[in-house]
Each structure stands twice: as structure tokens, then as C-alpha cells.
Amino acid sequence: MTESQKPAQTGIKVIVVGTGFAGLTAAIECHRKGHDVLVLEKFPELKLLGDIISFGPNSSRLFCRWPGVAEKLEPLSMRADAITLKSWKGETLFTQYWEGEDKEFGIRFDGHRGEFHEVVYNHAKEIGVTIRLGARVEDYFEDDKQAGVVLDSGERITADVVIAAEGVRSKGRKIVLGFEDAPKPSGYAVYRSWFSADEIAKDPDTKFFTEGGDKHVAWLGPDVHFIAACMKKGKDFSWVCTHKDDADIEESWQLEAPLEDARKVLEGWDPIVQKILDKTPSPLIDWKLVYRDPLPTWISKGRRIALIGDSAHPFLPTSIQGASQAMEDGVTIAVCLREAGGPDKVQEAVAAFEAIRYERVKSAQKTGEQTRDIWHKADFEAAKKNPESMRLRREAWLLGFDAEKYAEDNYARTVEVLRRTGLDDISEARKLHIPDSTDGYTEFSNGNENTSDKISAEAHAVAGTVIS
């Protein structure tokens, strides 16, 4: 279907709560598939917030299907040909090149969250998605015939299905779980910064970042890693530092922190890291990594409300999959609703959405735990002997996946099981969609290296997984 062709209308009314990448993907795909969609966003205006965000080939293929979007993202994207992994002292451990990955899996996009978000948000508006800003949702409700939300103004809005995509503090979790659950501190936080690369380019010791194309370098230390990147042909510079942190996150998980806090964490590290800090403006963003206990389900008892993205399954940054899995959620639920054929089958579609997504997401979450453990618990002497052990795993089951096609190809057999078992029991339908790797990366699932029971308790805690 070309974008100029109006899709056949399904008659299904959808409310999407939240305009993050999960919500916008759900909204765009629902619109493209003929649903009547309304998006509600609590903020009165959208700002270019954030810093670096990554979209793997598995989600970037969606950008390529939205006319003009990939073309607008390309000049904003980092195009480093490799990532260099170093010890915290500055010793180079391994350089991992991306040559051939685009051909095998497809293109990926890495860049500034705010800039990418503006492109996607504007695309949603351009194709006709209705978005109401300043619409803060205070509650969700459903019955057998409809679902809806209550705004802080008291206004009630109803639809056939509601998609809760407003992040880790989603109020939609209450109606799914049946109780209020608060996010918990993970014991980790991330200092984040994004600034002009002008000063980086002037220093003889750091100017390599700005010369000969984009650069990407990670320094790894005990329970800390520092990743720096230069992009847009030497124009912008970004770094993130994941570190131990026990601060309370009851009120907020994104704060400001003085640069001196990062200096303390990185004291004694490679002189190049120190020079990067010297050129970094203060304050930093101090992003507390929170987690939720694993959810037994992402959908309400009435099967008309679905959690997607961080609302359902927060990811570790080291997975490099949080945004991608959120987008996969968005396109999958849009496909399921279309395949349902009309409003009378919405509950079946919502149940099928969870069945199709649940096991894949569970395994994808584990990849972040595994990468963090490899990096934070590294034996650097052993790494020198086997430097490839430090690499980022890039596996086909994760990156070569097409969520839209998979949902289209597998909806019918999923619903066949659900009609036999009933919509109250999705466990058998979930088993249809267990991925090739059931425990994170394939080499870990197969027991070739560390297995899941060796993953650190801290890494499990960040993603909210349970150690048996």
C-alpha cells in the first residue's frame, strides 16, 4: 500500500496514551491499517529532549516503510563503521566492525532522541493521526463493550481498545495488574551528556573522534562503563556513563547532576576520558535506571487495554533493544487489530498481541543483562587473551526479525489456539512464539559461555527478572 492510498477502514476505534516511540509507532501503524486512532499526550508541547538512542535493524525497517522518514533520519544518524572497546585504563581490547551487518539485517539508526522523535511525531501528524497535547490520563476503565480513559479534567473518552504507552509509570498498569505498583531503584544510574564537538576537535588527544567519519568508543571498568560517540560528521558529541547508584527514585528518575559527580566515578580512568569530561558542560542528566517486577500479563482482564513498550517491559540500555522492542509492540498490535476484521473481535486481537510478543520480549530483555555482566564483571587479563569475548552480540533472531510480517503470518494460528483455550488462558498460545533463543543470546542459551544462572543479581534486578 502506498501512503497516498487510503486503507480499508476497520471500524475499530483506538486510543493511544503517550507519544514516545511505542505510542507513535502504534498510532502510525493503526492509522496505516485503517483504524480510527486518537493519541493523548500529557505534555502541552513537545521539546527536543534526551540524548543518544538506538534503533536496531528490526525496528529501523519500520522507519523505511514510512514515506520520507528514513530519508530525514539519515543525516541525523551516527554512521561509525565500528565500536572500539577499551579497558578503563585505556587499553584497546577489541574493535568490532559493522561491515556486512546492513546487508545481513538491514540498516539501523542511532542518534539524538529528540531529533528522531520530532521526525516521527511530524510524520504522524502529516499522515493524519489526531494527537491531543495537554491531555493527562488519570485512569483507565473497560467493560465488555468498550474501554476508555479519564483525563485530569474529568473528561471520559471511550474506544474499542486502549493502548497504554506512557512509559514505566503508566497508570494503565493498575487496571492490568489490579493494584498500584511503584518502580524500584535498580542500584544503577546513567550520567548522560550531549554537546557540540567543537572543543573535542581542538584537542590533539581527542580530535580523532571528529576526523575520518563518526566514531564510537566504549571504556569498560568494574561495575561502570563509559561510552562516547561523535556524529553528524564531527558536529555533535555524546557520552553516557552507567554506574552504581542507590538513590531513591520515588518522585523522579531523571535528575540533574554536577559534572563533579561523574569525575568521582571515573577518577583514575584513561586520560582521554578525563579530557572528554574537561570539555563537557555541567550539569549532566542523571538518569536513574528503574525496574518493575516481571508482569504475568500485559493486557487487562477484559482484553481491551494493552500495555506496550516501557509500560509493559522496561529494558536495560545494554540490550540496545528497548526502543526497538517498543516499536515492534506498536506494529504488532496494529496488525492484530486489522487481522481481527472489526470491533467485535478486538478482545481476541488484544489477546493475540500478547501471545505473539511475550516470549520474544522476555528473551530480548535478557540480552541486556548478559552484556552488562560481560562488561561490568570483566576479567581484563582474560579479555586480552580472548578479546572477542567482549563484543556486542549481533544475532539474526533478534536483529533480522520483521515484526509486521511475523504478526501477519502468525495471527491466524494464534487465534485458532485462543479460540480453543479461551481468552482467559494465553499460555498455550504464547508457546507458539518462543524464539530460537529462549534465554537471551543464542550462545548463552546453548551453554557455550556463561549461562543465565551466572548472570549477576544486580543485572537481573535492573530488568526485574527473577533468578531461580
Short mmCIF file of C-alpha atoms in Angstrom, two decimals:
data_model
loop_
_atom_site.label_atom_id
_atom_site.label_comp_id
_atom_site.label_asym_id
_atom_site.label_seq_id
_atom_site.Cartn_x
_atom_site.Cartn_y
_atom_site.Cartn_z
CA MET A 1 0.00 0.00 0.00
CA THR A 2 1.35 3.44 -0.92
CA GLU A 3 0.77 6.20 1.60
CA SER A 4 -1.48 8.02 -0.86
CA GLN A 5 -3.84 5.05 -0.89
CA LYS A 6 -6.37 5.15 1.90
CA PRO A 7 -6.51 1.77 3.67
CA ALA A 8 -9.77 -0.06 4.08
CA GLN A 9 -11.37 1.16 7.28
CA THR A 10 -11.81 -1.46 10.00
CA GLY A 11 -14.27 0.49 12.13
CA ILE A 12 -12.04 -0.11 15.19
CA LYS A 13 -11.58 2.91 17.45
CA VAL A 14 -8.21 3.06 19.22
CA ILE A 15 -6.92 5.36 21.95
CA VAL A 16 -3.14 5.52 22.33
CA VAL A 17 -1.81 7.09 25.53
CA GLY A 18 1.68 8.55 25.16
CA THR A 19 3.76 9.89 22.28
CA GLY A 20 7.02 8.07 22.86
CA PHE A 21 8.27 5.78 20.14
CA ALA A 22 5.97 2.96 21.28
CA GLY A 23 2.90 5.18 21.19
CA LEU A 24 3.76 6.91 17.93
CA THR A 25 4.52 3.59 16.23
CA ALA A 26 1.20 2.16 17.40
CA ALA A 27 -0.62 5.29 16.23
CA ILE A 28 1.06 5.46 12.82
CA GLU A 29 0.55 1.75 12.18
CA CYS A 30 -3.05 1.80 13.40
CA HIS A 31 -3.73 4.68 11.03
CA ARG A 32 -1.99 2.90 8.13
CA LYS A 33 -4.05 -0.22 8.79
CA GLY A 34 -7.40 1.54 8.75
CA HIS A 35 -8.19 2.03 12.43
CA ASP A 36 -9.64 5.27 13.83
CA VAL A 37 -6.90 6.38 16.23
CA LEU A 38 -6.67 9.17 18.82
CA VAL A 39 -3.41 9.88 20.64
CA LEU A 40 -3.37 11.52 24.09
CA GLU A 41 -0.20 13.16 25.44
CA LYS A 42 0.06 14.77 28.88
CA PHE A 43 2.68 17.38 27.94
CA PRO A 44 1.31 20.61 26.46
CA GLU A 45 4.17 20.82 23.97
CA LEU A 46 6.91 18.53 22.75
CA LYS A 47 10.56 19.50 23.21
CA LEU A 48 13.82 18.11 21.81
CA LEU A 49 14.73 16.19 24.96
CA GLY A 50 17.20 13.39 25.55
CA ASP A 51 20.45 12.25 24.03
CA ILE A 52 21.55 9.15 22.14
CA ILE A 53 19.02 6.47 21.26
CA SER A 54 19.48 3.35 19.13
CA PHE A 55 17.13 1.57 16.76
CA GLY A 56 18.28 -1.82 15.54
CA PRO A 57 17.56 -3.17 12.05
CA ASN A 58 14.50 -4.95 13.44
CA SER A 59 12.78 -1.62 14.15
CA SER A 60 14.51 0.57 11.56
CA ARG A 61 12.76 -1.40 8.82
CA LEU A 62 9.56 0.31 10.00
CA PHE A 63 11.09 3.76 9.52
CA CYS A 64 11.92 2.69 5.97
CA ARG A 65 8.25 1.82 5.34
CA TRP A 66 7.04 5.26 6.41
CA PRO A 67 7.47 7.53 3.37
CA GLY A 68 10.20 10.11 3.87
CA VAL A 69 11.07 9.16 7.45
CA ALA A 70 14.28 7.19 6.83
CA GLU A 71 15.48 9.93 4.50
CA LYS A 72 15.02 12.51 7.27
CA LEU A 73 16.67 10.34 9.92
CA GLU A 74 19.75 9.53 7.83
CA PRO A 75 21.54 12.92 8.13
CA LEU A 76 20.84 12.89 11.88
CA SER A 77 22.29 9.41 12.39
CA MET A 78 25.65 8.19 13.63
CA ARG A 79 27.47 6.22 10.97
CA ALA A 80 30.55 4.88 12.76
CA ASP A 81 32.00 1.84 10.99
CA ALA A 82 32.89 0.14 14.29
CA ILE A 83 32.85 0.35 18.06
CA THR A 84 36.18 0.15 19.89
CA LEU A 85 36.12 -1.47 23.33
CA LYS A 86 38.80 -0.38 25.83
CA SER A 87 39.60 -1.16 29.43
CA TRP A 88 39.08 1.66 31.91
CA LYS A 89 42.84 2.25 31.80
CA GLY A 90 42.72 2.87 28.05
CA GLU A 91 43.98 -0.45 26.70
CA THR A 92 42.24 -1.41 23.47
CA LEU A 93 40.54 -4.78 23.87
CA PHE A 94 38.57 -5.23 20.69
CA THR A 95 37.31 -3.28 17.68
CA GLN A 96 34.02 -4.58 16.37
CA TYR A 97 33.29 -3.61 12.75
CA TRP A 98 29.77 -3.39 11.36
CA GLU A 99 30.72 -4.18 7.76
CA GLY A 100 28.21 -6.58 6.26
CA GLU A 101 25.62 -6.15 9.01
CA ASP A 102 23.47 -3.78 6.96
CA LYS A 103 23.37 -6.35 4.18
CA GLU A 104 22.53 -9.20 6.55
CA PHE A 105 19.96 -7.50 8.79
CA GLY A 106 19.18 -4.08 7.27
CA ILE A 107 20.03 -0.52 8.17
CA ARG A 108 19.94 0.82 11.74
CA PHE A 109 19.56 4.36 13.08
CA ASP A 110 21.39 5.82 16.10
CA GLY A 111 21.09 9.50 17.01
CA HIS A 112 19.59 12.15 19.27
CA ARG A 113 16.31 11.02 20.79
CA GLY A 114 14.70 14.45 20.50
CA GLU A 115 15.66 14.92 16.86
CA PHE A 116 14.46 11.44 15.89
CA HIS A 117 11.27 11.92 17.87
CA GLU A 118 10.50 15.18 16.09
CA VAL A 119 10.75 13.43 12.71
CA VAL A 120 8.43 10.60 13.75
CA TYR A 121 5.97 12.90 15.53
CA ASN A 122 5.74 15.17 12.48
CA HIS A 123 5.20 12.16 10.23
CA ALA A 124 2.28 11.04 12.39
CA LYS A 125 0.72 14.49 12.09
CA GLU A 126 1.37 14.67 8.34
CA ILE A 127 -0.45 11.41 7.57
CA GLY A 128 -3.47 12.48 9.60
CA VAL A 129 -3.06 10.99 13.07
CA THR A 130 -5.06 13.01 15.62
CA ILE A 131 -2.89 13.98 18.62
CA ARG A 132 -4.18 15.88 21.63
CA LEU A 133 -1.44 17.54 23.68
CA GLY A 134 -2.04 18.56 27.30
CA ALA A 135 -4.36 15.57 27.80
CA ARG A 136 -3.24 13.93 31.03
CA VAL A 137 -4.77 10.49 31.63
CA GLU A 138 -5.60 9.81 35.28
CA ASP A 139 -7.41 6.49 34.99
CA TYR A 140 -8.38 3.64 32.66
CA PHE A 141 -11.63 1.67 32.53
CA GLU A 142 -13.30 -1.05 30.48
CA ASP A 143 -16.37 -3.21 30.22
CA ASP A 144 -17.35 -5.96 27.80
CA LYS A 145 -18.21 -3.49 25.03
CA GLN A 146 -15.66 -0.68 25.29
CA ALA A 147 -12.61 0.72 27.03
CA GLY A 148 -11.61 4.25 27.87
CA VAL A 149 -9.68 6.78 29.89
CA VAL A 150 -10.44 9.58 32.30
CA LEU A 151 -8.50 12.82 31.89
CA ASP A 152 -7.47 15.09 34.76
CA SER A 153 -10.22 17.45 33.60
CA GLY A 154 -12.80 14.73 34.29
CA GLU A 155 -13.45 14.12 30.59
CA ARG A 156 -14.12 10.47 29.72
CA ILE A 157 -13.10 9.20 26.29
CA THR A 158 -14.07 5.76 25.01
CA ALA A 159 -12.92 3.46 22.22
CA ASP A 160 -12.87 -0.22 21.33
CA VAL A 161 -9.32 -0.62 22.63
CA VAL A 162 -6.84 1.47 24.63
CA ILE A 163 -3.08 1.17 24.20
CA ALA A 164 -1.11 2.38 27.24
CA ALA A 165 2.28 3.62 26.03
CA GLU A 166 3.22 6.30 28.53
CA GLY A 167 6.27 4.59 30.00
CA VAL A 168 7.43 2.92 33.18
CA ARG A 169 4.96 4.88 35.35
CA SER A 170 1.94 4.13 33.19
CA LYS A 171 -1.37 4.37 35.04
CA GLY A 172 -2.58 1.61 32.76
CA ARG A 173 -0.57 -0.87 34.81
CA LYS A 174 -3.10 -0.63 37.63
CA ILE A 175 -6.01 -1.97 35.59
CA VAL A 176 -3.82 -4.74 34.16
CA LEU A 177 -2.31 -5.79 37.49
CA GLY A 178 -5.25 -4.96 39.73
CA PHE A 179 -3.11 -2.89 42.11
CA GLU A 180 -0.69 0.06 42.20
CA ASP A 181 2.95 -0.91 41.78
CA ALA A 182 5.80 1.53 42.25
CA PRO A 183 9.05 1.41 40.26
CA LYS A 184 12.07 0.29 42.25
CA PRO A 185 15.67 1.51 42.21
CA SER A 186 17.90 -0.89 40.32
CA GLY A 187 21.13 0.12 42.00
CA TYR A 188 22.37 1.73 38.78
CA ALA A 189 22.10 5.10 37.10
CA VAL A 190 23.39 6.69 33.89
CA TYR A 191 25.08 10.07 33.55
CA ARG A 192 24.26 11.43 30.09
CA SER A 193 25.52 14.37 28.06
CA TRP A 194 25.17 15.72 24.52
CA PHE A 195 27.04 18.80 23.29
CA SER A 196 28.87 20.42 20.39
CA ALA A 197 32.06 18.62 19.35
CA ASP A 198 33.92 21.90 18.72
CA GLU A 199 36.19 21.59 21.78
CA ILE A 200 36.71 17.87 21.19
CA ALA A 201 38.02 18.73 17.70
CA LYS A 202 40.52 21.29 19.02
CA ASP A 203 42.37 18.93 21.37
CA PRO A 204 45.11 16.83 19.72
CA ASP A 205 44.27 13.90 22.02
CA THR A 206 40.54 13.84 21.30
CA LYS A 207 40.26 15.20 17.77
CA PHE A 208 40.37 11.63 16.39
CA PHE A 209 36.69 11.47 17.30
CA THR A 210 35.90 14.14 14.69
CA GLU A 211 38.22 13.01 11.90
CA GLY A 212 37.54 10.47 9.18
CA GLY A 213 33.89 9.83 9.91
CA ASP A 214 31.83 9.19 13.03
CA LYS A 215 33.46 7.39 15.96
CA HIS A 216 32.17 5.16 18.76
CA VAL A 217 34.33 4.11 21.76
CA ALA A 218 33.43 2.30 24.99
CA TRP A 219 35.58 2.11 28.14
CA LEU A 220 34.77 -0.77 30.49
CA GLY A 221 35.52 -0.96 34.20
CA PRO A 222 34.35 -2.65 37.40
CA ASP A 223 30.57 -2.04 37.56
CA VAL A 224 30.98 1.03 35.32
CA HIS A 225 31.08 1.66 31.59
CA PHE A 226 31.59 4.91 29.68
CA ILE A 227 30.55 5.16 26.01
CA ALA A 228 31.40 8.16 23.83
CA ALA A 229 30.32 8.90 20.27
CA CYS A 230 30.83 11.63 17.71
CA MET A 231 28.30 12.01 14.92
CA LYS A 232 26.99 14.24 12.14
CA LYS A 233 30.46 14.44 10.57
CA GLY A 234 32.12 15.81 13.68
CA LYS A 235 29.35 18.20 14.71
CA ASP A 236 27.86 16.60 17.84
CA PHE A 237 29.35 14.64 20.73
CA SER A 238 27.58 12.40 23.23
CA TRP A 239 28.59 10.22 26.14
CA VAL A 240 26.86 8.02 28.71
CA CYS A 241 28.26 6.53 31.91
CA THR A 242 26.46 3.67 33.65
CA HIS A 243 27.44 3.39 37.33
CA LYS A 244 26.30 2.11 40.71
CA ASP A 245 23.65 4.25 42.39
CA ASP A 246 21.40 3.65 45.39
CA ALA A 247 19.38 6.88 45.32
CA ASP A 248 15.64 6.82 45.95
CA ILE A 249 13.54 7.25 42.79
CA GLU A 250 10.13 7.68 44.39
CA GLU A 251 9.46 11.07 42.81
CA SER A 252 11.66 11.23 39.74
CA TRP A 253 14.05 9.06 37.78
CA GLN A 254 15.62 11.82 35.65
CA LEU A 255 17.52 14.50 37.55
CA GLU A 256 20.42 16.88 37.03
CA ALA A 257 23.84 16.17 38.50
CA PRO A 258 27.02 18.26 38.63
CA LEU A 259 29.87 17.16 36.39
CA GLU A 260 31.95 16.56 39.52
CA ASP A 261 29.78 13.54 40.34
CA ALA A 262 30.89 11.84 37.14
CA ARG A 263 34.51 12.81 37.83
CA LYS A 264 34.35 10.94 41.12
CA VAL A 265 33.01 7.80 39.44
CA LEU A 266 35.64 7.99 36.69
CA GLU A 267 38.59 9.02 38.84
CA GLY A 268 41.79 7.34 37.64
CA TRP A 269 40.33 6.30 34.27
CA ASP A 270 42.03 6.74 30.89
CA PRO A 271 43.34 10.33 30.36
CA ILE A 272 41.19 10.52 27.21
CA VAL A 273 38.09 10.05 29.37
CA GLN A 274 39.33 12.83 31.66
CA LYS A 275 39.78 15.15 28.69
CA ILE A 276 36.25 14.40 27.50
CA LEU A 277 34.98 15.33 30.96
CA ASP A 278 37.01 18.57 30.82
CA LYS A 279 35.08 19.56 27.68
CA THR A 280 31.65 18.51 28.98
CA PRO A 281 29.19 21.22 30.07
CA SER A 282 27.61 20.90 33.50
CA PRO A 283 25.08 19.84 34.70
CA LEU A 284 24.63 16.31 33.42
CA ILE A 285 21.44 14.32 33.15
CA ASP A 286 21.40 11.72 35.94
CA TRP A 287 19.01 9.02 34.73
CA LYS A 288 18.14 6.50 37.41
CA LEU A 289 17.62 3.03 36.00
CA VAL A 290 14.40 1.68 37.44
CA TYR A 291 12.83 -1.72 37.10
CA ARG A 292 9.48 -3.36 37.60
CA ASP A 293 8.73 -6.85 38.75
CA PRO A 294 8.09 -9.03 35.68
CA LEU A 295 4.46 -8.83 34.63
CA PRO A 296 2.48 -12.05 34.25
CA THR A 297 0.46 -10.29 31.52
CA TRP A 298 0.40 -7.00 29.61
CA ILE A 299 -3.34 -6.93 28.95
CA SER A 300 -6.40 -6.25 31.06
CA LYS A 301 -8.88 -8.90 32.17
CA GLY A 302 -11.45 -7.51 29.75
CA ARG A 303 -8.88 -7.83 26.92
CA ARG A 304 -9.46 -4.24 25.77
CA ILE A 305 -6.44 -2.48 27.31
CA ALA A 306 -2.85 -3.32 26.38
CA LEU A 307 0.47 -2.12 27.79
CA ILE A 308 3.27 -1.66 25.26
CA GLY A 309 6.91 -0.52 25.40
CA ASP A 310 8.30 0.53 28.77
CA SER A 311 4.79 0.43 30.22
CA ALA A 312 4.98 -3.35 29.87
CA HIS A 313 8.67 -4.26 29.84
CA PRO A 314 11.48 -1.79 30.67
CA PHE A 315 14.80 -2.73 29.05
CA LEU A 316 18.39 -2.28 30.14
CA PRO A 317 20.33 0.21 27.98
CA THR A 318 22.92 -2.52 27.38
CA SER A 319 20.32 -4.51 25.44
CA ILE A 320 20.28 -1.74 22.79
CA GLN A 321 16.73 -3.01 22.16
CA GLY A 322 14.35 -1.01 24.37
CA ALA A 323 13.18 1.38 21.65
CA SER A 324 13.19 -1.35 19.00
CA GLN A 325 11.03 -3.72 21.03
CA ALA A 326 8.64 -0.85 21.80
CA MET A 327 8.22 -0.26 18.07
CA GLU A 328 7.72 -3.98 17.47
CA ASP A 329 4.92 -3.87 20.05
CA GLY A 330 3.29 -0.95 18.26
CA VAL A 331 3.21 -2.51 14.82
CA THR A 332 2.17 -5.92 16.16
CA ILE A 333 -0.94 -4.68 17.92
CA ALA A 334 -1.92 -2.66 14.85
CA VAL A 335 -1.63 -5.79 12.67
CA CYS A 336 -3.59 -7.91 15.14
CA LEU A 337 -6.44 -5.41 15.22
CA ARG A 338 -6.56 -5.33 11.42
CA GLU A 339 -6.50 -9.12 11.15
CA ALA A 340 -9.37 -9.29 13.64
CA GLY A 341 -11.57 -7.76 10.98
CA GLY A 342 -13.76 -5.49 13.08
CA PRO A 343 -14.74 -4.15 16.53
CA ASP A 344 -16.46 -7.39 17.57
CA LYS A 345 -13.10 -9.25 17.58
CA VAL A 346 -10.98 -6.65 19.40
CA GLN A 347 -10.62 -8.73 22.57
CA GLU A 348 -9.34 -11.66 20.55
CA ALA A 349 -6.83 -9.37 18.81
CA VAL A 350 -5.53 -7.96 22.07
CA ALA A 351 -5.01 -11.47 23.44
CA ALA A 352 -3.22 -12.49 20.24
CA PHE A 353 -0.95 -9.44 20.51
CA GLU A 354 0.34 -10.52 23.90
CA ALA A 355 0.71 -14.14 22.84
CA ILE A 356 2.79 -13.16 19.80
CA ARG A 357 5.05 -10.74 21.67
CA TYR A 358 5.54 -12.09 25.20
CA GLU A 359 8.22 -14.78 24.80
CA ARG A 360 10.27 -12.80 22.28
CA VAL A 361 10.40 -9.77 24.55
CA LYS A 362 11.30 -11.89 27.57
CA SER A 363 14.32 -13.32 25.78
CA ALA A 364 15.32 -9.96 24.31
CA GLN A 365 15.35 -8.43 27.80
CA LYS A 366 17.92 -10.97 28.93
CA THR A 367 20.42 -9.74 26.34
CA GLY A 368 20.86 -6.53 28.32
CA GLU A 369 21.63 -8.48 31.48
CA GLN A 370 24.20 -10.57 29.63
CA THR A 371 26.02 -7.64 28.01
CA ARG A 372 26.12 -5.74 31.27
CA ASP A 373 27.57 -8.72 33.09
CA ILE A 374 30.22 -9.26 30.41
CA TRP A 375 31.27 -5.62 30.63
CA HIS A 376 30.91 -4.87 34.34
CA LYS A 377 32.36 -8.13 35.64
CA ALA A 378 35.15 -8.42 33.07
CA ASP A 379 38.42 -10.14 33.80
CA PHE A 380 40.60 -7.86 31.70
CA GLU A 381 43.60 -10.17 31.67
CA ALA A 382 41.38 -12.93 30.30
CA ALA A 383 39.85 -10.45 27.85
CA LYS A 384 43.30 -9.70 26.41
CA LYS A 385 43.68 -13.38 25.61
CA ASN A 386 40.16 -13.66 24.16
CA PRO A 387 39.22 -10.09 23.13
CA GLU A 388 36.24 -11.19 21.04
CA SER A 389 34.52 -12.29 24.27
CA MET A 390 33.84 -8.59 24.96
CA ARG A 391 31.98 -8.00 21.70
CA LEU A 392 28.38 -6.90 21.35
CA ARG A 393 26.38 -9.93 20.28
CA ARG A 394 24.52 -9.37 16.99
CA GLU A 395 22.21 -12.31 16.31
CA ALA A 396 19.77 -12.93 13.49
CA TRP A 397 16.82 -13.99 15.66
CA LEU A 398 16.86 -10.53 17.23
CA LEU A 399 18.06 -8.15 14.50
CA GLY A 400 16.78 -9.89 11.39
CA PHE A 401 13.21 -10.03 12.67
CA ASP A 402 10.28 -8.36 10.86
CA ALA A 403 7.56 -7.87 13.49
CA GLU A 404 4.94 -6.70 10.99
CA LYS A 405 5.35 -9.70 8.70
CA TYR A 406 5.58 -12.09 11.63
CA ALA A 407 2.27 -10.87 13.06
CA GLU A 408 0.61 -11.10 9.65
CA ASP A 409 1.89 -14.63 9.09
CA ASN A 410 1.10 -15.93 12.57
CA TYR A 411 -2.12 -14.23 13.63
CA ALA A 412 -4.45 -16.93 12.33
CA ARG A 413 -2.76 -19.86 14.05
CA THR A 414 -2.54 -17.87 17.28
CA VAL A 415 -6.25 -17.12 17.25
CA GLU A 416 -7.02 -20.74 16.46
CA VAL A 417 -5.41 -21.74 19.76
CA LEU A 418 -7.08 -18.90 21.67
CA ARG A 419 -10.50 -19.93 20.43
CA ARG A 420 -9.85 -23.42 21.72
CA THR A 421 -8.38 -22.46 25.11
CA GLY A 422 -10.42 -19.30 25.70
CA LEU A 423 -9.12 -15.75 26.04
CA ASP A 424 -8.52 -16.12 29.78
CA ASP A 425 -5.63 -18.53 29.23
CA ILE A 426 -2.97 -17.31 26.82
CA SER A 427 -0.19 -19.64 27.98
CA GLU A 428 -0.59 -22.20 25.20
CA ALA A 429 -0.77 -19.50 22.51
CA ARG A 430 2.42 -17.93 23.86
CA LYS A 431 4.27 -21.20 23.33
CA LEU A 432 3.71 -20.88 19.59
CA HIS A 433 6.07 -17.91 19.56
CA ILE A 434 9.04 -18.99 21.64
CA PRO A 435 12.07 -17.61 19.74
CA ASP A 436 15.10 -19.56 18.56
CA SER A 437 16.93 -18.22 21.61
CA THR A 438 14.93 -18.62 24.79
CA ASP A 439 17.42 -17.21 27.27
CA GLY A 440 18.90 -14.11 25.68
CA TYR A 441 21.71 -14.54 23.20
CA THR A 442 21.95 -17.91 21.49
CA GLU A 443 25.44 -18.74 22.73
CA PHE A 444 24.25 -18.33 26.31
CA SER A 445 21.09 -20.34 25.70
CA ASN A 446 23.18 -23.14 24.28
CA GLY A 447 25.53 -23.09 27.25
CA ASN A 448 28.61 -22.14 25.21
CA GLU A 449 29.63 -19.45 27.69
CA ASN A 450 28.09 -18.06 30.85
CA THR A 451 24.59 -19.40 31.38
CA SER A 452 21.69 -17.48 32.89
CA ASP A 453 22.32 -18.73 36.40
CA LYS A 454 25.71 -16.99 36.32
CA ILE A 455 24.24 -13.58 35.47
CA SER A 456 24.78 -11.19 38.35
CA ALA A 457 21.98 -10.43 40.78
CA GLU A 458 22.43 -6.73 40.02
CA ALA A 459 21.91 -7.29 36.30
CA HIS A 460 18.78 -9.33 36.96
CA ALA A 461 17.48 -6.63 39.29
CA VAL A 462 17.77 -3.88 36.69
CA ALA A 463 15.41 -5.64 34.30
CA GLY A 464 13.23 -7.11 37.02
CA THR A 465 13.89 -10.70 36.10
CA VAL A 466 13.86 -13.47 38.64
CA ILE A 467 16.77 -15.73 39.47
CA SER A 468 15.52 -19.24 40.14
#
